[in-house]
Coordinates of C-alpha atoms in Angstrom, one line a residue:
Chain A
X1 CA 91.0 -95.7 -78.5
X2 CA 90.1 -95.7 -75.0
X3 CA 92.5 -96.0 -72.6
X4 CA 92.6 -98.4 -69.5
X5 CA 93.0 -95.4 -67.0
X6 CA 90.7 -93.5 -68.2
X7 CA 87.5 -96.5 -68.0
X8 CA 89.1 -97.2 -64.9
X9 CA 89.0 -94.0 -63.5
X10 CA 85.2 -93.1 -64.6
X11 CA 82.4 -95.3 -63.3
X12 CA 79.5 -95.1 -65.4
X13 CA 81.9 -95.6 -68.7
X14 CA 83.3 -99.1 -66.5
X15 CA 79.3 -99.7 -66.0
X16 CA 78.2 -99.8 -69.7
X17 CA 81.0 -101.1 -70.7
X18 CA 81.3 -104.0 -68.6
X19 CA 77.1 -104.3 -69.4
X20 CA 78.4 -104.8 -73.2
X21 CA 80.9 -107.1 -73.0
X22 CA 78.7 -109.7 -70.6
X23 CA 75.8 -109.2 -73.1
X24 CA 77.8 -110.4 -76.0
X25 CA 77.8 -113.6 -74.5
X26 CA 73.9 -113.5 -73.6
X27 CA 72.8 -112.6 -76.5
X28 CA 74.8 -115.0 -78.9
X29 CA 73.5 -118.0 -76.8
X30 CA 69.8 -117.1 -76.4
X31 CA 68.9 -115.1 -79.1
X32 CA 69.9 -117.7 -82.0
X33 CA 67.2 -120.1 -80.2
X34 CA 64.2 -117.8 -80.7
X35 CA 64.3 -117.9 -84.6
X36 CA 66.3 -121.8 -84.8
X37 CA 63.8 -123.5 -86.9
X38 CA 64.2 -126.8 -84.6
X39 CA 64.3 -125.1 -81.1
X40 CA 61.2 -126.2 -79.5
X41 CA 59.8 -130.3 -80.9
X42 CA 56.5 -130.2 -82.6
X43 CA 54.7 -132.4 -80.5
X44 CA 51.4 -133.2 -79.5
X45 CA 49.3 -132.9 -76.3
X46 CA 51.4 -130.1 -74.9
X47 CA 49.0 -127.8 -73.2
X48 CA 48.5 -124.9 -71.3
X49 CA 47.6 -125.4 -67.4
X50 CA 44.0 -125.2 -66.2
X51 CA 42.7 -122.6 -63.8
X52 CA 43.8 -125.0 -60.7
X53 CA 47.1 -126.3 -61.6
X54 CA 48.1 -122.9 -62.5
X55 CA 47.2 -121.7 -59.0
X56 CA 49.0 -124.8 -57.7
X57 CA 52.1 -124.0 -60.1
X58 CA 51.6 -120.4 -58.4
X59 CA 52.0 -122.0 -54.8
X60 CA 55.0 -124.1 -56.3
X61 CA 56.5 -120.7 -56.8
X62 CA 55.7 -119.2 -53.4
X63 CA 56.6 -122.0 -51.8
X64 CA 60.4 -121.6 -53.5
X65 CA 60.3 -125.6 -54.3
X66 CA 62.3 -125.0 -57.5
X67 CA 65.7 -124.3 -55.0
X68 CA 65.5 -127.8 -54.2
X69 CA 63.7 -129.2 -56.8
X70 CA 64.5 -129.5 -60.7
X71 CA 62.4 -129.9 -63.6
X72 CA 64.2 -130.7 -66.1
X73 CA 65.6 -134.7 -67.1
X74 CA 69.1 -134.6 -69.2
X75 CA 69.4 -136.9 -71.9
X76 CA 71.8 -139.0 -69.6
X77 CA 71.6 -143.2 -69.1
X78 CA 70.9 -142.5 -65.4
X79 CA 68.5 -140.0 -65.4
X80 CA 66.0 -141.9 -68.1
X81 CA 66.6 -144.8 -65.7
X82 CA 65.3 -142.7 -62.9
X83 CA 63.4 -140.2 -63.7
X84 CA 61.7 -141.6 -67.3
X85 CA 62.1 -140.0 -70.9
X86 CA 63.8 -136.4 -70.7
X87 CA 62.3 -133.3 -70.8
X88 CA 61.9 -131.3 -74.4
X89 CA 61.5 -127.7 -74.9
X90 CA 57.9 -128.5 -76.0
X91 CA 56.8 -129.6 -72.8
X92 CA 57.7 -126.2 -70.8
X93 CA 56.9 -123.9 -73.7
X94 CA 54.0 -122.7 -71.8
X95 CA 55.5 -122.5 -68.6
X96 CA 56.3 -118.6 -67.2
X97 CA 59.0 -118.5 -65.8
X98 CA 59.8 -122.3 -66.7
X99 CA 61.0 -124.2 -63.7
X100 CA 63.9 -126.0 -64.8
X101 CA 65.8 -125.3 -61.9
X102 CA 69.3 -125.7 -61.3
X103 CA 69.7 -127.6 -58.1
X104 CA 69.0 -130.9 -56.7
X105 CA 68.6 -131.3 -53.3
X106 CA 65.3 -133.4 -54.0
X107 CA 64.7 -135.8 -57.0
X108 CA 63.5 -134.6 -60.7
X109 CA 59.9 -133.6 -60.8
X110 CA 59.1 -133.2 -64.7
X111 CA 57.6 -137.0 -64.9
X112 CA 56.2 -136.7 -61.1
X113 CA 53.1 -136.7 -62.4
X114 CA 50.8 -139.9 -62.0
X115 CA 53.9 -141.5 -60.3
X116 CA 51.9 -141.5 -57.0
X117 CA 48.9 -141.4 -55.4
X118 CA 47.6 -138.1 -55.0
X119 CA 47.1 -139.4 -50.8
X120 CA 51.0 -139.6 -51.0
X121 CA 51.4 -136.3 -51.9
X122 CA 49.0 -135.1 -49.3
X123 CA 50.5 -136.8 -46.6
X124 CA 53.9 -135.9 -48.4
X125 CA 54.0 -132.2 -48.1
X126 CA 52.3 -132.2 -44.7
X127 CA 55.2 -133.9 -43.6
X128 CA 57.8 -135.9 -45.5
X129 CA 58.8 -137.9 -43.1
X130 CA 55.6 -139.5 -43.0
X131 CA 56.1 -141.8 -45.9
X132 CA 60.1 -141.2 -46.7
X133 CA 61.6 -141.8 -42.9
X134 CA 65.4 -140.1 -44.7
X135 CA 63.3 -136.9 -46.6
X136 CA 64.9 -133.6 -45.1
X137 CA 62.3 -132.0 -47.3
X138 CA 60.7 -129.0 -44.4
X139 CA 56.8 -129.7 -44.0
X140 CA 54.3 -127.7 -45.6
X141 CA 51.4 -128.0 -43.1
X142 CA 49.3 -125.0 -44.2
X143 CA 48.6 -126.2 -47.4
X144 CA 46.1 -128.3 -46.5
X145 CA 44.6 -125.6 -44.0
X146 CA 44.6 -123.0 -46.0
X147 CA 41.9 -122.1 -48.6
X148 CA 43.0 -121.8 -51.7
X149 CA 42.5 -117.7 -52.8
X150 CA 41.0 -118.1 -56.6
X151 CA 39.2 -114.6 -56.8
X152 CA 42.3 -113.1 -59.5
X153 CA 42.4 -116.3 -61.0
X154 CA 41.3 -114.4 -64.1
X155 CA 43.7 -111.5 -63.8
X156 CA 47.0 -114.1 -63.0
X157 CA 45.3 -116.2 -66.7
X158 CA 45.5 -112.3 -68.8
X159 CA 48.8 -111.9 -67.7
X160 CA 50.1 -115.0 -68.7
X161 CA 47.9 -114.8 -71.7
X162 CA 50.4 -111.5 -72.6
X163 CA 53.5 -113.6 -72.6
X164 CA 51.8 -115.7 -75.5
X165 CA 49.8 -118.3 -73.4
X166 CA 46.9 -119.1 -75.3
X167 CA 44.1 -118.9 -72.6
X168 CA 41.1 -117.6 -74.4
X169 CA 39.0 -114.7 -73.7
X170 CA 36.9 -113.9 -77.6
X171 CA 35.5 -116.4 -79.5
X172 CA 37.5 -116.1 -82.1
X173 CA 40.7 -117.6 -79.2
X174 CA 37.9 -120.4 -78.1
X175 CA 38.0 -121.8 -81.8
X176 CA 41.7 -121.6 -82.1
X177 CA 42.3 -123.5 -78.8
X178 CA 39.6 -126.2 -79.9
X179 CA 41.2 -126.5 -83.2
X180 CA 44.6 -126.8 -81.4
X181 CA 43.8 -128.8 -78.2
X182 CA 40.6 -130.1 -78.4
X183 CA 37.1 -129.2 -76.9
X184 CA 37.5 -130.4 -73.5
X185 CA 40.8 -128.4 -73.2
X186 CA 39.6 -125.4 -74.9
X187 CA 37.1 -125.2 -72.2
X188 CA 39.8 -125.1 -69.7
X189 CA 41.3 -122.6 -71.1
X190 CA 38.7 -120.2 -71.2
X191 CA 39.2 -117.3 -69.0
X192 CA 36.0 -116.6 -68.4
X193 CA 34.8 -119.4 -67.4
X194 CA 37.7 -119.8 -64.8
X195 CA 36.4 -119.8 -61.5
X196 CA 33.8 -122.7 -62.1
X197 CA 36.5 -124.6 -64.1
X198 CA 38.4 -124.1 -61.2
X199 CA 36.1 -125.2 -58.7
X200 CA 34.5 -128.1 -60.9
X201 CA 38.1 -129.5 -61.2
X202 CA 39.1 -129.3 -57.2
X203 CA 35.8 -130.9 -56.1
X204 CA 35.3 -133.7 -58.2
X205 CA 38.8 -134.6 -57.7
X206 CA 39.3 -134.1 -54.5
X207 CA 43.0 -134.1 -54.7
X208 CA 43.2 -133.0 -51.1
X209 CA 41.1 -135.6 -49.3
X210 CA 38.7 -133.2 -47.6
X211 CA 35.1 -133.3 -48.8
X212 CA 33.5 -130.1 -50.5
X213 CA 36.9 -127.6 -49.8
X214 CA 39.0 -126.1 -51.9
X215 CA 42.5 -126.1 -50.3
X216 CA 46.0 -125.3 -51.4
X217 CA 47.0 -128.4 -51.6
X218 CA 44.2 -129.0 -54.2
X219 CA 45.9 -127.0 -56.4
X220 CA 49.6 -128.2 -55.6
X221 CA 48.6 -131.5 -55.9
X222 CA 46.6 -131.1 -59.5
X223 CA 49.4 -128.8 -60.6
X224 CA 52.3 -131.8 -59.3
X225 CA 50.2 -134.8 -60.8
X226 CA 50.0 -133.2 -64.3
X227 CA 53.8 -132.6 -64.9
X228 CA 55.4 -134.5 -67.5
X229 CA 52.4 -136.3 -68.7
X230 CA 51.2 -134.4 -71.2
X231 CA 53.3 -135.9 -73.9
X232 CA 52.5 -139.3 -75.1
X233 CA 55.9 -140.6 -76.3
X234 CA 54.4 -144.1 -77.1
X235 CA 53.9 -142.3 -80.7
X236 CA 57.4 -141.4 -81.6
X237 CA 60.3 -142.5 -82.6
X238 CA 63.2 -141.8 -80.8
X239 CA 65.4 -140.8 -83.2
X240 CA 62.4 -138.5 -84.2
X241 CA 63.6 -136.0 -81.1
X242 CA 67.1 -136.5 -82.2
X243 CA 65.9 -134.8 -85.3
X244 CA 65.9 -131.4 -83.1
X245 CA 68.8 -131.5 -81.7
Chain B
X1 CA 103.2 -107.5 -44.7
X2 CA 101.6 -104.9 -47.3
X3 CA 103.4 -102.3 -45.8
X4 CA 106.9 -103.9 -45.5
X5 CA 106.4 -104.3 -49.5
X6 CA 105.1 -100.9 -50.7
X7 CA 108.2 -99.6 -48.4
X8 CA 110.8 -101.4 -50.3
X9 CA 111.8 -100.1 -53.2
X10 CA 110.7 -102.8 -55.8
X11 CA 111.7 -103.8 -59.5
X12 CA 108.3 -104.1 -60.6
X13 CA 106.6 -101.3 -62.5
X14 CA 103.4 -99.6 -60.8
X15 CA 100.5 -98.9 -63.0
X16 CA 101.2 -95.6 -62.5
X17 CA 98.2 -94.4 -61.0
X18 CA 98.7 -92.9 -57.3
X19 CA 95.5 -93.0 -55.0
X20 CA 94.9 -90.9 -51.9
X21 CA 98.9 -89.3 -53.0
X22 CA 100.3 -92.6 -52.2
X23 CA 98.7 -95.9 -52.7
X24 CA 100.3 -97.3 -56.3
X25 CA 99.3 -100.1 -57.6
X26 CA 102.4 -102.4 -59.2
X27 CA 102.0 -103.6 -62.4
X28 CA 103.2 -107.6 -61.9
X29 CA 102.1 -110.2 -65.4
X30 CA 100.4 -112.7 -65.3
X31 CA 101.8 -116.0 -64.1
X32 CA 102.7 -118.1 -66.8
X33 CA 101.4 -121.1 -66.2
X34 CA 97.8 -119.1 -65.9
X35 CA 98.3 -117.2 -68.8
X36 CA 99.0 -120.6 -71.1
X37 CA 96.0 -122.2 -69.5
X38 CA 93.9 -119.4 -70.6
X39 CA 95.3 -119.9 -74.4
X40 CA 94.8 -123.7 -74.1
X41 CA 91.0 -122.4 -73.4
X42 CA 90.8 -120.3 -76.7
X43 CA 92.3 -123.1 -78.7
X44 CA 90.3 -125.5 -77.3
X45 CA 87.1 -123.5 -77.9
X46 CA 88.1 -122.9 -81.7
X47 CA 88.6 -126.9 -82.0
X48 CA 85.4 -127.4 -80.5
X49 CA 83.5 -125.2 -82.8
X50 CA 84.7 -127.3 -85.5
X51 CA 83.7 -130.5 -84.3
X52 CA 80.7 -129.8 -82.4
X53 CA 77.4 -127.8 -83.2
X54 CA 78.7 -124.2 -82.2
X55 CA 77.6 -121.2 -84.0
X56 CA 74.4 -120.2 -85.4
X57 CA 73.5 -119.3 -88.9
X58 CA 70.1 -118.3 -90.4
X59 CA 68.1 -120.4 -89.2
X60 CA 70.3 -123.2 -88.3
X61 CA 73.7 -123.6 -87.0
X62 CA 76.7 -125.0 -87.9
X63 CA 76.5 -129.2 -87.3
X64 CA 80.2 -129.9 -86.7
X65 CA 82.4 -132.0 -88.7
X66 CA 83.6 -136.0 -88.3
X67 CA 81.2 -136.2 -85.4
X68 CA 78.4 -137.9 -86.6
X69 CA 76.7 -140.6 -84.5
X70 CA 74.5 -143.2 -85.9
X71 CA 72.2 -145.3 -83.5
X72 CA 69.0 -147.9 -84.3
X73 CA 66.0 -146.0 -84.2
X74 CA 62.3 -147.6 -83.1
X75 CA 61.9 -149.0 -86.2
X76 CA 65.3 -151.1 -86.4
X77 CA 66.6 -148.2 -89.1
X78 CA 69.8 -147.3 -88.7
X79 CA 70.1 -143.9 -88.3
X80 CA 72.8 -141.0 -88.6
X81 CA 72.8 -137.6 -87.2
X82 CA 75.0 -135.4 -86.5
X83 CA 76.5 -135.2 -82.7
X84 CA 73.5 -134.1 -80.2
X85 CA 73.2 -135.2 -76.7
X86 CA 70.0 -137.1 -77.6
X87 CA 71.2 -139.0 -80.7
X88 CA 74.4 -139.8 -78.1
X89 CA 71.9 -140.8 -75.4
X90 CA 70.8 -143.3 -77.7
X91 CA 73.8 -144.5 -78.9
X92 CA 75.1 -145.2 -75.3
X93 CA 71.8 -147.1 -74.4
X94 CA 72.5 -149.4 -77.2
X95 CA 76.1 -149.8 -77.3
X96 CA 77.9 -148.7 -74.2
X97 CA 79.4 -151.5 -72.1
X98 CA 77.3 -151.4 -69.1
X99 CA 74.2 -150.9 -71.4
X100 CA 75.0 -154.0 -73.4
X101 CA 75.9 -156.4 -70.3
X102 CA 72.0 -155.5 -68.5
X103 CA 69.9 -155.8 -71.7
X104 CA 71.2 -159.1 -72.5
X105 CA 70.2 -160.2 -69.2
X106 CA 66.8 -158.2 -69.1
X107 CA 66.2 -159.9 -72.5
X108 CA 67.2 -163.4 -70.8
X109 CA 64.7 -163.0 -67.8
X110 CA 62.2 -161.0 -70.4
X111 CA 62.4 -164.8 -72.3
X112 CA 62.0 -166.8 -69.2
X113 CA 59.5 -167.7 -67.3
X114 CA 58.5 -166.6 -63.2
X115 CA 59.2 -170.3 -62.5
X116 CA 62.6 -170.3 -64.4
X117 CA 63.6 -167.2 -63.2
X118 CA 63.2 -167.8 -59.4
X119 CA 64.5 -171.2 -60.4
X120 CA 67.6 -170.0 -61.8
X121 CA 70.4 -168.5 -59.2
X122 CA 72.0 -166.4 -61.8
X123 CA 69.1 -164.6 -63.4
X124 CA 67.6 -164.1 -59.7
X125 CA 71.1 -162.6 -58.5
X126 CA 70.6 -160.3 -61.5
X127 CA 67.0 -159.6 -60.4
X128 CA 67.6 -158.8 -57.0
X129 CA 70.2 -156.1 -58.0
X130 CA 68.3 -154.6 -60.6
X131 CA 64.6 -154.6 -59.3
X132 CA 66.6 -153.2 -56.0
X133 CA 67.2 -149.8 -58.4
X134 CA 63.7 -149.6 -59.8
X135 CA 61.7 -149.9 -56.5
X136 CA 64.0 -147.3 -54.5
X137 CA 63.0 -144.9 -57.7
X138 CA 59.7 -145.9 -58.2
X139 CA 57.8 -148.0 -55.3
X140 CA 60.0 -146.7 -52.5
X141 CA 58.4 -143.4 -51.4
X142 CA 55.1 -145.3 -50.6
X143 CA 56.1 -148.9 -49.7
X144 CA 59.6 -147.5 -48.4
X145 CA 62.7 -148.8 -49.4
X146 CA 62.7 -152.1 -47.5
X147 CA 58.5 -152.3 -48.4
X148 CA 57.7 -152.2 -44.8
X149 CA 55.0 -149.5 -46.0
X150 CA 53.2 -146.7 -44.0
X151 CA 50.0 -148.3 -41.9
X152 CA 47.4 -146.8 -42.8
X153 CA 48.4 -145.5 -45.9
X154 CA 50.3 -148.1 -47.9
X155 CA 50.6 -151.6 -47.7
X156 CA 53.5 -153.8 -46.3
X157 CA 55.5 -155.5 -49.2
X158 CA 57.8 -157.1 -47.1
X159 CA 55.0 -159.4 -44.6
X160 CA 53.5 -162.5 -45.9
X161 CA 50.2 -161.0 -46.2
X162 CA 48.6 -159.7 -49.5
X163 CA 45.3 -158.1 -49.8
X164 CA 45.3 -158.2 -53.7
X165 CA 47.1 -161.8 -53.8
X166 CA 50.8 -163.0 -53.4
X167 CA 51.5 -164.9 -56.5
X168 CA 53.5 -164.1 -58.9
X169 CA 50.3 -163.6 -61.1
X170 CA 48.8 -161.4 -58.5
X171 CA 51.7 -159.1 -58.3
X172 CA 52.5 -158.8 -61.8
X173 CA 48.7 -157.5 -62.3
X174 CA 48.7 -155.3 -59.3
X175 CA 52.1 -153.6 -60.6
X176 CA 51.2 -153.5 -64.0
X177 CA 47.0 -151.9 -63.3
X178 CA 47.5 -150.5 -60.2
X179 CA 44.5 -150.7 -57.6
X180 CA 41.4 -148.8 -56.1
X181 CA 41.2 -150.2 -52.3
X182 CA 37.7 -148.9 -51.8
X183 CA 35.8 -149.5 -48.2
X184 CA 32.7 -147.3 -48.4
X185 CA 32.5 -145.4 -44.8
X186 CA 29.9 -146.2 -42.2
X187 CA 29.8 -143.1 -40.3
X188 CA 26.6 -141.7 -41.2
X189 CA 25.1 -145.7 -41.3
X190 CA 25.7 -146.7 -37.9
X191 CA 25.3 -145.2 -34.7
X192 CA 28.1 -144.9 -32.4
X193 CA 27.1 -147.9 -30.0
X194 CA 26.5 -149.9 -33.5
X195 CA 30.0 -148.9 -34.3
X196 CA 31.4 -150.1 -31.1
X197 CA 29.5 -153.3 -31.6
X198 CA 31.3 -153.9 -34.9
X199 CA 34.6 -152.8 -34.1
X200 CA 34.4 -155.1 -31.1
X201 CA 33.5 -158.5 -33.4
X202 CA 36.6 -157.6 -35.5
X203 CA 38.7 -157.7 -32.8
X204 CA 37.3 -160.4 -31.6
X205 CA 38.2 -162.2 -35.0
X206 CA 41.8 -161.8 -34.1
X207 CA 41.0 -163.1 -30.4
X208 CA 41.0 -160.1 -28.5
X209 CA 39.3 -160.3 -25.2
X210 CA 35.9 -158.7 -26.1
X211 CA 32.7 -157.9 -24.4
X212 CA 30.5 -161.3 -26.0
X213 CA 27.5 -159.8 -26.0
X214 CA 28.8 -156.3 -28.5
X215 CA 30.5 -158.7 -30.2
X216 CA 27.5 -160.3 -31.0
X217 CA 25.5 -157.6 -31.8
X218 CA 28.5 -156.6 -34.3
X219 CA 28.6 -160.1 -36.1
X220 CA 24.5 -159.7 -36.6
X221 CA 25.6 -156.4 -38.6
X222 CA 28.7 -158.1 -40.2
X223 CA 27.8 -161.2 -41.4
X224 CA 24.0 -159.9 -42.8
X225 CA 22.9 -157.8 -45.4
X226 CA 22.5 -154.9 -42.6
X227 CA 26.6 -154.1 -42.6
X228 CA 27.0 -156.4 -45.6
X229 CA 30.7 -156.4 -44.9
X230 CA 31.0 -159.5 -45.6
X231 CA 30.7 -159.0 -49.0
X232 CA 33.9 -158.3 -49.6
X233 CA 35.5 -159.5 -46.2
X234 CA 33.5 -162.6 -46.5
X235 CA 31.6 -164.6 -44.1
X236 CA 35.0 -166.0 -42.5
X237 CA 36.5 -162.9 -42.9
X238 CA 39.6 -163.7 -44.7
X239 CA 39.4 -161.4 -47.2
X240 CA 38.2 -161.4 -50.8
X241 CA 41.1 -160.8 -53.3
X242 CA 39.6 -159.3 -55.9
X243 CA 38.6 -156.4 -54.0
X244 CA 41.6 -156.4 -51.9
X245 CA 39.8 -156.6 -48.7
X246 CA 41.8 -157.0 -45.3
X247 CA 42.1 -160.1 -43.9
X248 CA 40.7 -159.5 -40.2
X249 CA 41.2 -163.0 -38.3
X250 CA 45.3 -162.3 -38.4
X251 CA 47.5 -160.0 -36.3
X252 CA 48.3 -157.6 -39.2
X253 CA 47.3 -154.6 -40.0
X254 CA 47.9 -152.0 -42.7
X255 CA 44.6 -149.5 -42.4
X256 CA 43.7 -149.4 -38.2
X257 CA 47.0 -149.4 -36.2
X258 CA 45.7 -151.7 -33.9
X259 CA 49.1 -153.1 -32.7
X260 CA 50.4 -149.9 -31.8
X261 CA 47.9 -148.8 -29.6
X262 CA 48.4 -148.9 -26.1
X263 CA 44.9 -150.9 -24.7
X264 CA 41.9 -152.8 -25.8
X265 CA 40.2 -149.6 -25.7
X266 CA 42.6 -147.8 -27.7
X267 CA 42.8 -150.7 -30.5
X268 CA 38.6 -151.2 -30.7
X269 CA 38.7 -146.4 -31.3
X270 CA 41.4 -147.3 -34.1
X271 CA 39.6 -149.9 -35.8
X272 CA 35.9 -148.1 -35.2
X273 CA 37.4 -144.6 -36.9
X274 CA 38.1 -147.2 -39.8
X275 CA 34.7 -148.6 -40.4
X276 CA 33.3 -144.8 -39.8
X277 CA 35.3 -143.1 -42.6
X278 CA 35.9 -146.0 -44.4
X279 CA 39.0 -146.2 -46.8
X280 CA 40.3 -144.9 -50.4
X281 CA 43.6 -146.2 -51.4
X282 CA 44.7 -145.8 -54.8
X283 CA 47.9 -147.1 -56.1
X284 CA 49.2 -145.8 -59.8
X285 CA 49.0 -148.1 -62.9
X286 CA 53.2 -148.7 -64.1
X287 CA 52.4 -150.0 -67.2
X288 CA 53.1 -146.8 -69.4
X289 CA 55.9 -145.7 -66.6
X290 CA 58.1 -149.0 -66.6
X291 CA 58.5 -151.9 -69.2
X292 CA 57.4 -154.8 -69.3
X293 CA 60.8 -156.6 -68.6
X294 CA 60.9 -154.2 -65.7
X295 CA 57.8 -155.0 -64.3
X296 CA 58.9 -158.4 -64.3
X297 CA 61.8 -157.8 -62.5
X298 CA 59.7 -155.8 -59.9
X299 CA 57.3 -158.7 -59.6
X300 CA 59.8 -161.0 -58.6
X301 CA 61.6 -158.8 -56.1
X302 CA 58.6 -158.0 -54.2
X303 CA 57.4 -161.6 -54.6
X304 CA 60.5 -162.5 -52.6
X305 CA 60.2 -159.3 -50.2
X306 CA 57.5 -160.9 -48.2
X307 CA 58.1 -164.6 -49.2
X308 CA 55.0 -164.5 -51.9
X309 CA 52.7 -167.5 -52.3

């Protein structure tokens, strides 16, 4: 047996020690969920991001709107009232490093998307208090000045593609994706053909408001007006979630 | 204070250790009251394990025991599940207090009619405080929360002036489809001095003091198939409805800020950069957001916002 002095008197024994003990209670919470058969809903319509909204869930990032911001609707009374249906696993299963969050300074954002216009969110981030008079969100002026950097669009798609993102570089992946999401997704999904996916999506959207440019708010706004829709839960049952719980 | 202590002999044992020769540490317990808290928290924690889903075990866990909760799914099946926050979510929607008490009224103004609910004192006090809730979530951050809108950007709720139609009717279909406000722009159509012209026979719909003669060179573009704007603004220019066009004979405007600017000059540059980049306002469909019983009750608050028609 060890004694107290003796871990108190010797560093790098109090180190691994105290590593252990705050383990035990890491691993007996998270580790159980990775091979819990009902962990994660089998739902439909869940995708990966496209080329844009990933960059814009890139500038999310970089732009640290997760301190203020949460992603992530608790089963509560209040929050369905507000924010719509709450969030399941499913829908961030693709997300690296999901953006739940943990603070609220600002409202929910997993069902932002298609709440608004995408002109609100422009004129939103540029400055707040141009639509919400009480917002003490800070403005994010450059976003719409800035052009949006896509040339590693391919590289940040392979890396995610590592942590089991299923963006498509063989064939072979192409096939799996349109068995799994459908042609028109597939497509989106194919690293290869990122840039032009990219570029097709921001122009003939125009998410920003300016004509023929590709800026960060292009992908900001894409990636914002795509959250929490993917899911249509028109085709479940309620008690059908409860099931994997 | 430290020192006065360490220099009095004490009753308490030290630890034993001596640092730097002569800093001991003493070796007090616990206080009690601490000490049984911490206790309560391992009792508690075994009693939860045993009623709640706690440990896991292959690939499941264990469910807890005398907790089940049983709630009416979709279908009208009753249904029992052990306790999860989502099977207790639904429970509470359908049987808390609160819950119970504002879906009996939603399903009374769901039954009624617009003309029995704005008839009706009870069902509009109901409304009021309600709909109040769903458009500071939902409708706020555009129209702001007392519908006053952003000019330019977002209409006014709370005037008496509706591009897409006051009525009950109106608004119900406007909340429940959303809109497209579409004014194609006329920049690269008209010269600048043709601009001007225009710009100067809208104003002069409102009575502003003009030049005549451009504003009669503007309501030669306006009111013929040159501008055609009065296609959709029509040939009194009132407006057509069904493409939410402005009505341009009144004082109010939601696209040019004409009132705030500061001369006649000033209000003719606002209302020319208008008819030069024309205008493309889109407001979201709440149909697969909100119910139908809540669009209801959205419909009449902003009916009453700006006194509908």
């Amino acid at each position: 047996m060890i004694k107290h002095e003796s871990i108190e008197t010797n560093a790098a024994l109090l180190v691994i020690l105290t590593l252990i003990v705050v383990s035990i209670g890491g691993l007996v919470e998270i580790v159980p969920l990775f091979y819990i058969d009902d962990t994660v809903e089998d739902v439909e319509g869940v995708r990966p991001y496209t080329a844009l909204e990933l960059r814009g869930r890139d500038i999310y990032q970089r732009e640290g709107c997760y301190l203020c911001h949460s992603q992530m609707i608790r089963p509560f009374r209040d929050e369905l009232l507000r924010y719509g249906h709450y969030s399941l696993a499913a829908e961030s299963q693709y997300d690296h490093p999901f953006q739940w969050g943990s603070k609220r300074t600002g409202p929910d954002l997993a069902r932002v998307g298609g709440k608004y216009s995408n002109a609100w969110h422009v004129a939103h981030l540029n400055n707040p208090r141009d639509v919400v008079p009480q917002s003490i969100m800070p403005n994010y002026p450059w976003l719409l000045q800035t052009d949006l950097d896509y040339s590693d669009i391919q590289e940040r798609m392979r890396a995610l593609k590592r942590t089991g993102v299923p963006y498509s570089e063989t064939q072979q992946e192409y096939d799996a994706n349109v068995a799994e999401f459908g042609a028109a997704a597939a497509d989106q999904l194919d690293i290869l053909h990122a840039e032009e996916n990219l570029m097709h999506q921001a122009l003939t959207e125009d998410y920003d408001g300016q004509r023929g440019r590709i800026t960060e708010m292009d992908a900001l706004v894409a990636y914002l007006q795509v959250l929490g829709t993917m899911v249509d839960f028109s085709k479940y049952d309620e008690g059908y979630f409860a099931d994997f719980r | 204070m430290s020192q006065t202590k360490t220099s009095k002999p004490s009753a308490v044992q030290t630890t034993g250790h001596a640092w730097d020769g002569d800093i001991q540490e003493f070796n007090n317990p616990l206080p009690s009251w601490w000490l049984w808290a911490f206790y309560a928290t391992v009792v508690f924690a075994v009693v939860y394990w045993v009623f709640y889903p706690a440990w896991p075990v292959a690939g499941s866990y264990t469910k807890g025991v005398m907790n089940d909760i049983t709630f009416v799914d979709s279908n009208g099946k009753s249904k029992t599940t052990h306790w999860n926050t989502r099977s207790a979510l639904l429970r509470d929607l359908q049987e808390s207090k609160t819950a119970v008490l504002s879906r009996d009224y939603l399903n009374k103004v769901a039954a009624a009619s617009y003309a029995e609910i704005l008839g009706d004192p009870e069902m509009m006090a109901f409304t009021r405080s309600m709909a109040r809730g769903i458009f500071g979530d939902n409708c706020a951050p555009c129209h702001g929360s007392g519908g006053a809108g952003v000019i330019g950007l977002f209409p006014n709720l709370a005037d008496d002036d509706w591009l897409w139609g006051g009525s009950v009717g109106d608004i119900q279909a406007t909340v429940k489809n959303g809109h497209f406000g579409f004014m194609p722009a006329f920049g690269e159509v008209f010269d600048d001095a043709q601009l001007d012209d225009i710009a100067s026979y809208v104003l002069s719909l409102s009575g502003h003091p003009v030049d005549a003669a451009a504003s009669r060179r503007g309501k030669a573009i306006f009111q013929t198939n040159e501008g055609g704007c009065y296609y959709c603004h029509t040939h009194q220019a009132t407006g057509l409805k069904s493409q939410g066009a402005a009505n341009l004979t009144d004082q109010i405007w939601t696209i040019a800020d004409v009132n705030g600017a500061a001369d006649l000059a000033g209000k003719k540059e606002r209302v020319k950069q208008v008819i030069a980049n024309g205008v493309q306002r889109r407001m979201p469909s709440w149909s697969e957001r909100l119910s139908a019983a809540q669009i209801k009750l959205l419909t009449v608050y902003v009916h009453e916002l700006g006194g509908g028609q």
